[in-house]
Amino acid sequence: LIIFTKTMAQSQVNYDESKVPALHLPSLFISEKGEVIDSREKWEAIRKPEIFRLFQTEVYGQIPKDFDEISFEVTKRSNHQFDLIANLEEVDIKIRRGEKTHVMRLNVFLPKEMEEPAPIILLINHRQKAEDGSLAEEGYWPVAELIQKGFATASFHAETVAPDDIQRFSGGILTNLYPEQLDKKDGLKALGAWGWGAMRAMDYFEQHEAINAKKSVLVGHSRSGKSALWTSANDPRWAITYANESGCGGAALSKRKFGETVEIINNAFPHWFAENFKKYNGAEESLPLDQHMLPALIAPRAVYFASSKDDQWADPKGEYLSLQIGSQVFSRIYDQESPFKLSFEELKGPVHSKTLGYHIREGEHGLTWGDWSIFLEFVEQVW
Ligand code: GTR
């Protein structure tokens, strides 16, 4: 059955720019009642909450914020692969809500040598299992390089919050803490659950004396990049958000229907988005929002997108366009410079301003050391 669905879906994939529908994007600056949004006050009081509710109801579902107690059990480990330069903390974060509890595992590397609390980079990890330093796969999570540059860096595996599997995804925090979310059309799903996990990691960073949680970076690649963007729209504590090749339901504009579409993603991963999102299968034109509104919700905090040229499935042009258009909130509402003067076709290399950045590199889908090193140049000039 899965093979059948995938074959059907693949046959509908469009990679031809001339077949992309004319873009009619909902306005960032006109409220649902037709009011013109031309000031920070109106954006924050009217339009931003409207757009947030649309994403919550129609796309990702709620991220419940309530629980009764959180505690951290820390095991400090030596004899790990970065022992010479970093201390490893394996943290069991225990959350209680009423009678129910859930434990998630977070791995934190801290530089051995530091003069002041270190800035922190968190990677939402859906690839390597979170056991020890071995989840630091080449390139994908370059622990040694990050430590050498003076960052603390942490990661948790998606599985520790909500397994990335249609049969098992509710086995994490959904059943353990928030079972009432399971029946809602706008209830918590996997992308939101991973975001909840990132928030609990932030709770740990905030009380850690060796970490400067004000200098925080949230990173996600692909499905985790979708999750990172929704997380930062929910949680203003993240200073910088980096979505690498996050594609459909992440950085890319859905209404372009280029590469992966809403229908394809909902069929392949029915446990990622809210039930309501399925209404838009094959009907992207009726979406009351698009993904350019997601970086706009994160403004004025820094946002960075990256694409790769062979990853047409994720629609690199749609990723650039959404940031370019979303950056209007940074420039018009928050008076920040937008670095996106060039069209996608005119780009010659990475572009960034103090709070917005984008790069596209040669090669295939993946988070590589090349991506990190360009992104880190951006980070270093944000603060
Ligand atoms: C693909 C999916 C993409 C992206 C990717 C990944 O199969 O279609 O949306 O999330 O997985 O996470 O690597």
mmCIF file of C-alpha atoms and ligand atoms in Angstrom:
data_model
loop_
_atom_site.group_PDB
_atom_site.id
_atom_site.type_symbol
_atom_site.label_atom_id
_atom_site.label_comp_id
_atom_site.label_asym_id
_atom_site.label_seq_id
_atom_site.Cartn_x
_atom_site.Cartn_y
_atom_site.Cartn_z
ATOM 1 C CA LEU A 1 0.000 0.000 0.000
ATOM 2 C CA ILE A 2 2.812 2.374 0.916
ATOM 3 C CA ILE A 3 4.591 1.647 -2.353
ATOM 4 C CA PHE A 4 1.387 2.280 -4.264
ATOM 5 C CA THR A 5 0.832 5.659 -2.557
ATOM 6 C CA LYS A 6 4.389 6.724 -3.146
ATOM 7 C CA THR A 7 4.276 5.789 -6.840
ATOM 8 C CA MET A 8 1.040 7.707 -7.292
ATOM 9 C CA ALA A 9 2.459 10.686 -5.462
ATOM 10 C CA GLN A 10 5.725 10.698 -7.400
ATOM 11 C CA SER A 11 3.897 10.836 -10.710
ATOM 12 C CA GLN A 12 2.275 14.131 -9.700
ATOM 13 C CA VAL A 13 5.491 15.873 -8.693
ATOM 14 C CA ASN A 14 6.182 19.040 -10.636
ATOM 15 C CA TYR A 15 9.763 20.178 -11.231
ATOM 16 C CA ASP A 16 8.936 22.518 -14.101
ATOM 17 C CA GLU A 17 9.049 26.209 -13.171
ATOM 18 C CA SER A 18 6.755 27.094 -16.075
ATOM 19 C CA LYS A 19 4.016 24.939 -14.517
ATOM 20 C CA VAL A 20 4.161 26.665 -11.129
ATOM 21 C CA PRO A 21 0.826 28.436 -10.542
ATOM 22 C CA ALA A 22 0.775 32.256 -10.343
ATOM 23 C CA LEU A 23 1.389 33.068 -6.690
ATOM 24 C CA HIS A 24 -1.477 34.607 -4.731
ATOM 25 C CA LEU A 25 -0.103 34.835 -1.241
ATOM 26 C CA PRO A 26 -2.198 36.021 1.695
ATOM 27 C CA SER A 27 -0.986 39.428 2.851
ATOM 28 C CA LEU A 28 1.211 39.888 5.877
ATOM 29 C CA PHE A 29 -0.049 43.425 6.295
ATOM 30 C CA ILE A 30 -3.847 43.219 6.003
ATOM 31 C CA SER A 31 -5.705 41.805 8.997
ATOM 32 C CA GLU A 32 -8.661 39.428 8.756
ATOM 33 C CA LYS A 33 -10.941 42.434 9.283
ATOM 34 C CA GLY A 34 -9.198 44.346 6.518
ATOM 35 C CA GLU A 35 -7.164 46.644 8.714
ATOM 36 C CA VAL A 36 -3.827 47.853 7.347
ATOM 37 C CA ILE A 37 -0.977 46.717 9.592
ATOM 38 C CA ASP A 38 1.643 49.445 9.499
ATOM 39 C CA SER A 39 3.134 49.573 12.981
ATOM 40 C CA ARG A 40 4.826 47.323 15.492
ATOM 41 C CA GLU A 41 1.833 47.760 17.847
ATOM 42 C CA LYS A 42 -0.680 46.584 15.243
ATOM 43 C CA TRP A 43 1.545 43.739 14.071
ATOM 44 C CA GLU A 44 2.030 42.387 17.588
ATOM 45 C CA ALA A 45 -1.533 42.978 18.815
ATOM 46 C CA ILE A 46 -3.501 41.979 15.715
ATOM 47 C CA ARG A 47 -1.809 40.365 12.739
ATOM 48 C CA LYS A 48 0.881 38.272 14.397
ATOM 49 C CA PRO A 49 -1.615 36.487 16.725
ATOM 50 C CA GLU A 50 -4.001 35.938 13.782
ATOM 51 C CA ILE A 51 -1.271 34.312 11.706
ATOM 52 C CA PHE A 52 -0.035 32.270 14.658
ATOM 53 C CA ARG A 53 -3.559 30.884 15.216
ATOM 54 C CA LEU A 54 -3.863 29.971 11.543
ATOM 55 C CA PHE A 55 -0.646 27.941 11.628
ATOM 56 C CA GLN A 56 -1.714 26.346 14.893
ATOM 57 C CA THR A 57 -5.195 25.389 13.697
ATOM 58 C CA GLU A 58 -4.580 24.580 10.055
ATOM 59 C CA VAL A 59 -0.996 23.306 9.831
ATOM 60 C CA TYR A 60 0.958 22.144 12.875
ATOM 61 C CA GLY A 61 -1.506 21.821 15.753
ATOM 62 C CA GLN A 62 -1.089 23.025 19.312
ATOM 63 C CA ILE A 63 2.047 22.728 21.407
ATOM 64 C CA PRO A 64 0.671 22.458 24.957
ATOM 65 C CA LYS A 65 2.728 24.513 27.393
ATOM 66 C CA ASP A 66 1.306 23.310 30.706
ATOM 67 C CA PHE A 67 2.880 20.832 33.112
ATOM 68 C CA ASP A 68 3.277 20.744 36.892
ATOM 69 C CA GLU A 69 6.912 19.981 37.482
ATOM 70 C CA ILE A 70 10.198 19.691 35.669
ATOM 71 C CA SER A 71 13.422 18.245 37.058
ATOM 72 C CA PHE A 72 16.823 17.456 35.620
ATOM 73 C CA GLU A 73 18.911 14.421 36.475
ATOM 74 C CA VAL A 74 22.420 14.952 35.170
ATOM 75 C CA THR A 75 25.044 12.289 34.615
ATOM 76 C CA LYS A 76 28.470 13.709 33.795
ATOM 77 C CA ARG A 77 30.369 11.330 31.581
ATOM 78 C CA SER A 78 34.010 11.059 30.753
ATOM 79 C CA ASN A 79 35.559 8.698 28.217
ATOM 80 C CA HIS A 80 33.465 9.959 25.373
ATOM 81 C CA GLN A 81 34.815 10.800 21.942
ATOM 82 C CA PHE A 82 35.357 14.527 22.685
ATOM 83 C CA ASP A 83 36.797 14.040 26.152
ATOM 84 C CA LEU A 84 39.874 16.167 25.497
ATOM 85 C CA ILE A 85 37.921 19.315 24.704
ATOM 86 C CA ALA A 86 34.410 18.901 26.096
ATOM 87 C CA ASN A 87 32.443 17.759 29.113
ATOM 88 C CA LEU A 88 29.382 15.646 28.342
ATOM 89 C CA GLU A 89 26.210 15.920 30.385
ATOM 90 C CA GLU A 90 23.561 13.288 29.796
ATOM 91 C CA VAL A 91 20.409 14.827 31.136
ATOM 92 C CA ASP A 92 17.171 13.050 31.898
ATOM 93 C CA ILE A 93 14.518 15.740 31.859
ATOM 94 C CA LYS A 94 11.558 14.553 33.886
ATOM 95 C CA ILE A 95 8.229 16.282 33.374
ATOM 96 C CA ARG A 96 5.188 15.671 35.519
ATOM 97 C CA ARG A 97 1.648 16.671 34.606
ATOM 98 C CA GLY A 98 -0.899 15.588 37.201
ATOM 99 C CA GLU A 99 -0.254 11.903 37.883
ATOM 100 C CA LYS A 100 1.616 11.357 34.657
ATOM 101 C CA THR A 101 5.313 11.689 33.923
ATOM 102 C CA HIS A 102 7.567 11.556 30.897
ATOM 103 C CA VAL A 103 11.354 11.425 30.760
ATOM 104 C CA MET A 104 13.313 12.753 27.788
ATOM 105 C CA ARG A 105 17.045 12.467 27.244
ATOM 106 C CA LEU A 106 19.187 15.463 26.277
ATOM 107 C CA ASN A 107 22.929 15.316 25.503
ATOM 108 C CA VAL A 108 24.936 18.457 26.199
ATOM 109 C CA PHE A 109 28.600 19.093 25.353
ATOM 110 C CA LEU A 110 30.276 21.995 27.145
ATOM 111 C CA PRO A 111 33.697 23.374 26.228
ATOM 112 C CA LYS A 112 36.270 22.457 28.883
ATOM 113 C CA GLU A 113 37.856 25.841 28.561
ATOM 114 C CA MET A 114 35.650 28.866 28.809
ATOM 115 C CA GLU A 115 35.898 32.228 30.455
ATOM 116 C CA GLU A 116 32.224 33.068 30.440
ATOM 117 C CA PRO A 117 28.945 31.157 29.964
ATOM 118 C CA ALA A 118 28.926 29.668 26.473
ATOM 119 C CA PRO A 119 26.371 30.358 23.750
ATOM 120 C CA ILE A 120 24.315 27.225 23.038
ATOM 121 C CA ILE A 121 23.425 25.468 19.788
ATOM 122 C CA LEU A 122 20.641 22.856 19.966
ATOM 123 C CA LEU A 123 20.112 20.394 17.137
ATOM 124 C CA ILE A 124 16.778 18.594 16.925
ATOM 125 C CA ASN A 125 17.998 15.191 15.847
ATOM 126 C CA HIS A 126 15.906 12.694 13.916
ATOM 127 C CA ARG A 127 18.849 10.663 12.660
ATOM 128 C CA GLN A 128 21.334 9.251 15.151
ATOM 129 C CA LYS A 129 20.052 7.689 18.358
ATOM 130 C CA ALA A 130 20.810 9.807 21.412
ATOM 131 C CA GLU A 131 23.095 7.565 23.399
ATOM 132 C CA ASP A 132 26.394 9.341 23.766
ATOM 133 C CA GLY A 133 28.896 11.295 21.703
ATOM 134 C CA SER A 134 28.378 8.777 18.921
ATOM 135 C CA LEU A 135 25.316 10.705 17.822
ATOM 136 C CA ALA A 136 27.766 13.314 16.584
ATOM 137 C CA GLU A 137 27.691 12.065 12.990
ATOM 138 C CA GLU A 138 30.249 13.628 10.597
ATOM 139 C CA GLY A 139 29.016 16.997 9.483
ATOM 140 C CA TYR A 140 25.444 16.593 10.633
ATOM 141 C CA TRP A 141 26.303 17.445 14.244
ATOM 142 C CA PRO A 142 29.939 18.675 14.209
ATOM 143 C CA VAL A 143 30.511 18.695 17.961
ATOM 144 C CA ALA A 144 34.303 19.159 17.921
ATOM 145 C CA GLU A 145 34.174 22.115 15.534
ATOM 146 C CA LEU A 146 31.397 23.807 17.514
ATOM 147 C CA ILE A 147 33.235 23.312 20.804
ATOM 148 C CA GLN A 148 36.450 24.681 19.295
ATOM 149 C CA LYS A 149 34.557 27.809 18.282
ATOM 150 C CA GLY A 150 33.433 28.298 21.870
ATOM 151 C CA PHE A 151 29.854 27.024 21.658
ATOM 152 C CA ALA A 152 28.143 24.603 23.970
ATOM 153 C CA THR A 153 26.080 22.240 21.875
ATOM 154 C CA ALA A 154 23.232 19.891 22.642
ATOM 155 C CA SER A 155 20.974 17.475 20.866
ATOM 156 C CA PHE A 156 18.064 15.213 21.617
ATOM 157 C CA HIS A 157 16.660 12.455 19.481
ATOM 158 C CA ALA A 158 13.099 12.909 18.211
ATOM 159 C CA GLU A 159 12.269 9.448 19.550
ATOM 160 C CA THR A 160 12.726 10.585 23.146
ATOM 161 C CA VAL A 161 9.684 12.877 22.754
ATOM 162 C CA ALA A 162 7.584 11.383 19.943
ATOM 163 C CA PRO A 163 8.742 8.487 17.736
ATOM 164 C CA ASP A 164 8.862 9.358 14.034
ATOM 165 C CA ASP A 165 6.525 6.589 12.996
ATOM 166 C CA ILE A 166 2.821 6.564 12.217
ATOM 167 C CA GLN A 167 2.134 3.540 14.445
ATOM 168 C CA ARG A 168 4.260 4.624 17.384
ATOM 169 C CA PHE A 169 4.362 8.421 17.380
ATOM 170 C CA SER A 170 1.742 8.789 20.093
ATOM 171 C CA GLY A 171 3.835 6.562 22.387
ATOM 172 C CA GLY A 172 5.864 9.538 23.667
ATOM 173 C CA ILE A 173 4.547 12.684 25.310
ATOM 174 C CA LEU A 174 1.130 12.371 23.658
ATOM 175 C CA THR A 175 0.081 9.283 25.596
ATOM 176 C CA ASN A 176 2.284 10.030 28.579
ATOM 177 C CA LEU A 177 1.333 13.658 29.184
ATOM 178 C CA TYR A 178 -1.213 15.121 26.769
ATOM 179 C CA PRO A 179 -3.622 12.332 25.715
ATOM 180 C CA GLU A 180 -6.490 14.817 25.181
ATOM 181 C CA GLN A 181 -4.525 16.208 22.233
ATOM 182 C CA LEU A 182 -4.941 12.946 20.312
ATOM 183 C CA ASP A 183 -8.586 13.515 19.415
ATOM 184 C CA LYS A 184 -8.345 17.124 18.282
ATOM 185 C CA LYS A 185 -8.275 18.248 14.678
ATOM 186 C CA ASP A 186 -5.705 20.828 15.773
ATOM 187 C CA GLY A 187 -4.014 18.557 18.302
ATOM 188 C CA LEU A 188 -0.296 18.084 18.878
ATOM 189 C CA LYS A 189 1.494 15.928 16.304
ATOM 190 C CA ALA A 190 5.102 14.856 15.853
ATOM 191 C CA LEU A 191 6.594 18.120 14.501
ATOM 192 C CA GLY A 192 5.043 20.018 17.415
ATOM 193 C CA ALA A 193 6.094 17.350 19.912
ATOM 194 C CA TRP A 194 9.744 17.692 18.872
ATOM 195 C CA GLY A 195 9.336 21.441 19.354
ATOM 196 C CA TRP A 196 8.026 20.774 22.857
ATOM 197 C CA GLY A 197 11.218 18.786 23.450
ATOM 198 C CA ALA A 198 13.336 21.742 22.281
ATOM 199 C CA MET A 199 11.486 23.941 24.765
ATOM 200 C CA ARG A 200 12.286 21.579 27.625
ATOM 201 C CA ALA A 201 15.935 21.615 26.528
ATOM 202 C CA MET A 202 15.767 25.423 26.722
ATOM 203 C CA ASP A 203 14.352 25.105 30.265
ATOM 204 C CA TYR A 204 17.536 23.221 31.122
ATOM 205 C CA PHE A 205 19.836 25.755 29.430
ATOM 206 C CA GLU A 206 18.178 28.675 31.232
ATOM 207 C CA GLN A 207 19.072 27.347 34.675
ATOM 208 C CA HIS A 208 22.605 26.235 33.705
ATOM 209 C CA GLU A 209 25.346 28.476 34.973
ATOM 210 C CA ALA A 210 27.838 27.553 32.248
ATOM 211 C CA ILE A 211 25.355 28.324 29.434
ATOM 212 C CA ASN A 212 24.311 31.715 28.125
ATOM 213 C CA ALA A 213 20.734 30.903 27.073
ATOM 214 C CA LYS A 214 20.261 34.399 25.660
ATOM 215 C CA LYS A 215 22.716 33.419 22.942
ATOM 216 C CA SER A 216 20.756 30.411 21.782
ATOM 217 C CA VAL A 217 20.584 28.807 18.363
ATOM 218 C CA LEU A 218 17.973 26.262 17.310
ATOM 219 C CA VAL A 219 18.932 24.104 14.327
ATOM 220 C CA GLY A 220 16.948 21.525 12.409
ATOM 221 C CA HIS A 221 17.539 19.765 9.129
ATOM 222 C CA SER A 222 14.681 18.724 6.872
ATOM 223 C CA ARG A 223 11.794 17.370 8.995
ATOM 224 C CA SER A 224 13.539 18.743 12.074
ATOM 225 C CA GLY A 225 13.910 22.097 10.282
ATOM 226 C CA LYS A 226 10.125 22.264 9.883
ATOM 227 C CA SER A 227 9.871 21.573 13.583
ATOM 228 C CA ALA A 228 12.516 24.191 14.481
ATOM 229 C CA LEU A 229 10.604 26.935 12.665
ATOM 230 C CA TRP A 230 7.322 26.113 14.373
ATOM 231 C CA THR A 231 9.148 25.903 17.717
ATOM 232 C CA SER A 232 10.582 29.395 17.402
ATOM 233 C CA ALA A 233 7.191 30.771 16.386
ATOM 234 C CA ASN A 234 5.916 29.365 19.705
ATOM 235 C CA ASP A 235 8.862 30.107 21.944
ATOM 236 C CA PRO A 236 10.510 33.539 21.880
ATOM 237 C CA ARG A 237 13.541 32.354 23.854
ATOM 238 C CA TRP A 238 15.434 31.244 20.714
ATOM 239 C CA ALA A 239 17.705 34.031 19.455
ATOM 240 C CA ILE A 240 18.555 32.391 16.112
ATOM 241 C CA THR A 241 16.662 29.748 14.144
ATOM 242 C CA TYR A 242 18.269 27.787 11.313
ATOM 243 C CA ALA A 243 16.118 25.579 9.059
ATOM 244 C CA ASN A 244 18.285 23.565 6.684
ATOM 245 C CA GLU A 245 16.529 22.193 3.575
ATOM 246 C CA SER A 246 13.251 22.082 5.465
ATOM 247 C CA GLY A 247 11.141 22.087 2.289
ATOM 248 C CA CYS A 248 7.400 21.426 2.233
ATOM 249 C CA GLY A 249 5.700 22.391 5.489
ATOM 250 C CA GLY A 250 8.926 24.161 6.533
ATOM 251 C CA ALA A 251 10.621 26.923 4.590
ATOM 252 C CA ALA A 252 9.112 26.321 1.137
ATOM 253 C CA LEU A 253 5.978 28.048 -0.129
ATOM 254 C CA SER A 254 3.188 25.447 -0.331
ATOM 255 C CA LYS A 255 1.234 27.291 -3.013
ATOM 256 C CA ARG A 256 4.034 26.804 -5.560
ATOM 257 C CA LYS A 257 3.340 23.042 -5.523
ATOM 258 C CA PHE A 258 6.909 22.466 -6.675
ATOM 259 C CA GLY A 259 8.522 19.184 -5.566
ATOM 260 C CA GLU A 260 6.888 17.746 -2.462
ATOM 261 C CA THR A 261 3.276 18.899 -2.022
ATOM 262 C CA VAL A 262 0.870 19.040 0.906
ATOM 263 C CA GLU A 263 -0.881 15.898 -0.301
ATOM 264 C CA ILE A 264 2.345 13.960 -0.738
ATOM 265 C CA ILE A 265 3.681 14.897 2.671
ATOM 266 C CA ASN A 266 0.392 14.207 4.479
ATOM 267 C CA ASN A 267 0.133 10.802 2.830
ATOM 268 C CA ALA A 268 3.724 9.839 3.543
ATOM 269 C CA PHE A 269 3.870 11.266 7.088
ATOM 270 C CA PRO A 270 0.307 11.437 8.471
ATOM 271 C CA HIS A 271 1.683 11.868 12.000
ATOM 272 C CA TRP A 272 3.652 15.090 11.379
ATOM 273 C CA PHE A 273 0.989 17.782 10.937
ATOM 274 C CA ALA A 274 -2.408 18.532 12.482
ATOM 275 C CA GLU A 275 -5.371 16.590 11.094
ATOM 276 C CA ASN A 276 -6.726 19.860 9.702
ATOM 277 C CA PHE A 277 -3.755 20.169 7.336
ATOM 278 C CA LYS A 278 -5.142 17.240 5.332
ATOM 279 C CA LYS A 279 -7.986 19.514 4.163
ATOM 280 C CA TYR A 280 -5.425 21.145 1.883
ATOM 281 C CA ASN A 281 -4.336 17.964 0.116
ATOM 282 C CA GLY A 282 -4.400 18.954 -3.541
ATOM 283 C CA ALA A 283 -5.953 22.286 -2.519
ATOM 284 C CA GLU A 284 -3.018 24.526 -1.622
ATOM 285 C CA GLU A 285 -4.754 27.499 -3.223
ATOM 286 C CA SER A 286 -7.325 27.452 -0.416
ATOM 287 C CA LEU A 287 -4.721 27.667 2.360
ATOM 288 C CA PRO A 288 -5.386 30.911 4.289
ATOM 289 C CA LEU A 289 -1.622 31.290 4.859
ATOM 290 C CA ASP A 290 1.707 30.273 3.394
ATOM 291 C CA GLN A 291 5.155 29.539 4.744
ATOM 292 C CA HIS A 292 6.518 33.090 4.241
ATOM 293 C CA MET A 293 4.442 33.905 7.315
ATOM 294 C CA LEU A 294 6.483 31.578 9.520
ATOM 295 C CA PRO A 295 9.764 33.571 9.505
ATOM 296 C CA ALA A 296 7.552 36.650 9.880
ATOM 297 C CA LEU A 297 6.222 35.215 13.160
ATOM 298 C CA ILE A 298 9.802 34.791 14.409
ATOM 299 C CA ALA A 299 10.769 38.411 13.649
ATOM 300 C CA PRO A 300 12.657 40.341 14.919
ATOM 301 C CA ARG A 301 14.721 37.357 16.079
ATOM 302 C CA ALA A 302 17.232 36.012 13.570
ATOM 303 C CA VAL A 303 16.203 33.454 10.919
ATOM 304 C CA TYR A 304 18.436 31.537 8.497
ATOM 305 C CA PHE A 305 17.409 29.166 5.676
ATOM 306 C CA ALA A 306 19.640 26.982 3.522
ATOM 307 C CA SER A 307 18.995 24.868 0.429
ATOM 308 C CA SER A 308 20.981 22.547 -1.805
ATOM 309 C CA LYS A 309 20.822 22.556 -5.573
ATOM 310 C CA ASP A 310 20.036 18.884 -6.082
ATOM 311 C CA ASP A 311 17.331 18.914 -3.426
ATOM 312 C CA GLN A 312 14.553 19.962 -5.798
ATOM 313 C CA TRP A 313 12.107 17.903 -3.717
ATOM 314 C CA ALA A 314 12.416 20.664 -1.066
ATOM 315 C CA ASP A 315 11.962 23.470 -3.661
ATOM 316 C CA PRO A 316 15.019 25.712 -3.086
ATOM 317 C CA LYS A 317 13.428 28.636 -4.918
ATOM 318 C CA GLY A 318 10.299 28.330 -2.771
ATOM 319 C CA GLU A 319 12.514 28.349 0.337
ATOM 320 C CA TYR A 320 14.302 31.524 -0.750
ATOM 321 C CA LEU A 321 11.080 33.251 -1.791
ATOM 322 C CA SER A 322 9.356 32.606 1.501
ATOM 323 C CA LEU A 323 12.227 34.172 3.435
ATOM 324 C CA GLN A 324 12.513 37.045 0.972
ATOM 325 C CA ILE A 325 8.796 37.824 1.245
ATOM 326 C CA GLY A 326 8.615 37.112 4.985
ATOM 327 C CA SER A 327 11.553 39.493 5.521
ATOM 328 C CA GLN A 328 9.156 42.373 4.826
ATOM 329 C CA VAL A 329 8.065 42.089 8.447
ATOM 330 C CA PHE A 330 11.690 42.492 9.541
ATOM 331 C CA SER A 331 12.174 45.556 7.355
ATOM 332 C CA ARG A 332 8.789 47.318 7.482
ATOM 333 C CA ILE A 333 7.766 46.535 11.052
ATOM 334 C CA TYR A 334 11.117 46.213 12.827
ATOM 335 C CA ASP A 335 13.237 48.536 10.706
ATOM 336 C CA GLN A 336 15.815 45.862 9.971
ATOM 337 C CA GLU A 337 17.710 45.580 6.754
ATOM 338 C CA SER A 338 16.695 42.754 4.396
ATOM 339 C CA PRO A 339 19.601 41.149 2.524
ATOM 340 C CA PHE A 340 17.340 39.684 -0.152
ATOM 341 C CA LYS A 341 17.543 42.292 -2.889
ATOM 342 C CA LEU A 342 18.436 39.742 -5.558
ATOM 343 C CA SER A 343 16.049 37.307 -7.170
ATOM 344 C CA PHE A 344 16.736 33.614 -6.582
ATOM 345 C CA GLU A 345 18.174 33.266 -10.094
ATOM 346 C CA GLU A 346 20.604 36.154 -9.516
ATOM 347 C CA LEU A 347 22.129 34.777 -6.297
ATOM 348 C CA LYS A 348 25.903 34.339 -6.565
ATOM 349 C CA GLY A 349 26.667 33.166 -3.033
ATOM 350 C CA PRO A 350 25.438 33.301 0.544
ATOM 351 C CA VAL A 351 23.594 36.483 1.556
ATOM 352 C CA HIS A 352 22.948 37.795 5.009
ATOM 353 C CA SER A 353 22.162 40.863 7.048
ATOM 354 C CA LYS A 354 22.476 41.027 10.809
ATOM 355 C CA THR A 355 19.285 39.026 11.388
ATOM 356 C CA LEU A 356 18.452 37.234 8.128
ATOM 357 C CA GLY A 357 20.461 34.880 5.977
ATOM 358 C CA TYR A 358 20.311 32.330 3.182
ATOM 359 C CA HIS A 359 22.651 30.083 1.274
ATOM 360 C CA ILE A 360 22.300 27.489 -1.426
ATOM 361 C CA ARG A 361 25.123 25.055 -2.069
ATOM 362 C CA GLU A 362 25.968 22.422 -4.634
ATOM 363 C CA GLY A 363 24.992 18.853 -3.885
ATOM 364 C CA GLU A 364 22.305 16.741 -2.368
ATOM 365 C CA HIS A 365 19.908 16.850 0.549
ATOM 366 C CA GLY A 366 21.849 16.794 3.825
ATOM 367 C CA LEU A 367 23.243 18.923 6.637
ATOM 368 C CA THR A 368 26.987 19.133 6.039
ATOM 369 C CA TRP A 369 29.986 20.822 7.606
ATOM 370 C CA GLY A 370 29.886 23.156 4.575
ATOM 371 C CA ASP A 371 26.388 24.283 5.603
ATOM 372 C CA TRP A 372 27.435 24.744 9.219
ATOM 373 C CA SER A 373 30.518 26.790 8.395
ATOM 374 C CA ILE A 374 28.593 29.278 6.234
ATOM 375 C CA PHE A 375 25.843 29.472 8.844
ATOM 376 C CA LEU A 376 28.351 30.050 11.681
ATOM 377 C CA GLU A 377 29.725 33.130 9.890
ATOM 378 C CA PHE A 378 26.197 34.479 10.090
ATOM 379 C CA VAL A 379 25.854 33.560 13.776
ATOM 380 C CA GLU A 380 29.059 35.283 14.736
ATOM 381 C CA GLN A 381 27.861 38.638 13.470
ATOM 382 C CA VAL A 382 24.372 38.411 15.062
ATOM 383 C CA TRP A 383 25.747 39.176 18.538
HETATM 384 C C1 GTR B 1 11.418 13.346 3.193
HETATM 385 C C2 GTR B 1 10.247 14.272 3.316
HETATM 386 C C3 GTR B 1 10.748 15.661 3.440
HETATM 387 C C4 GTR B 1 11.863 15.786 4.438
HETATM 388 C C5 GTR B 1 12.806 14.614 4.457
HETATM 389 C C6 GTR B 1 13.742 14.523 5.650
HETATM 390 O O1 GTR B 1 11.077 12.038 2.955
HETATM 391 O O2 GTR B 1 9.463 14.115 2.179
HETATM 392 O O3 GTR B 1 9.672 16.522 3.736
HETATM 393 O O4 GTR B 1 11.365 16.028 5.702
HETATM 394 O O5 GTR B 1 12.139 13.425 4.383
HETATM 395 O O6 GTR B 1 13.375 14.788 6.796
HETATM 396 O O7 GTR B 1 14.888 14.155 5.430
#
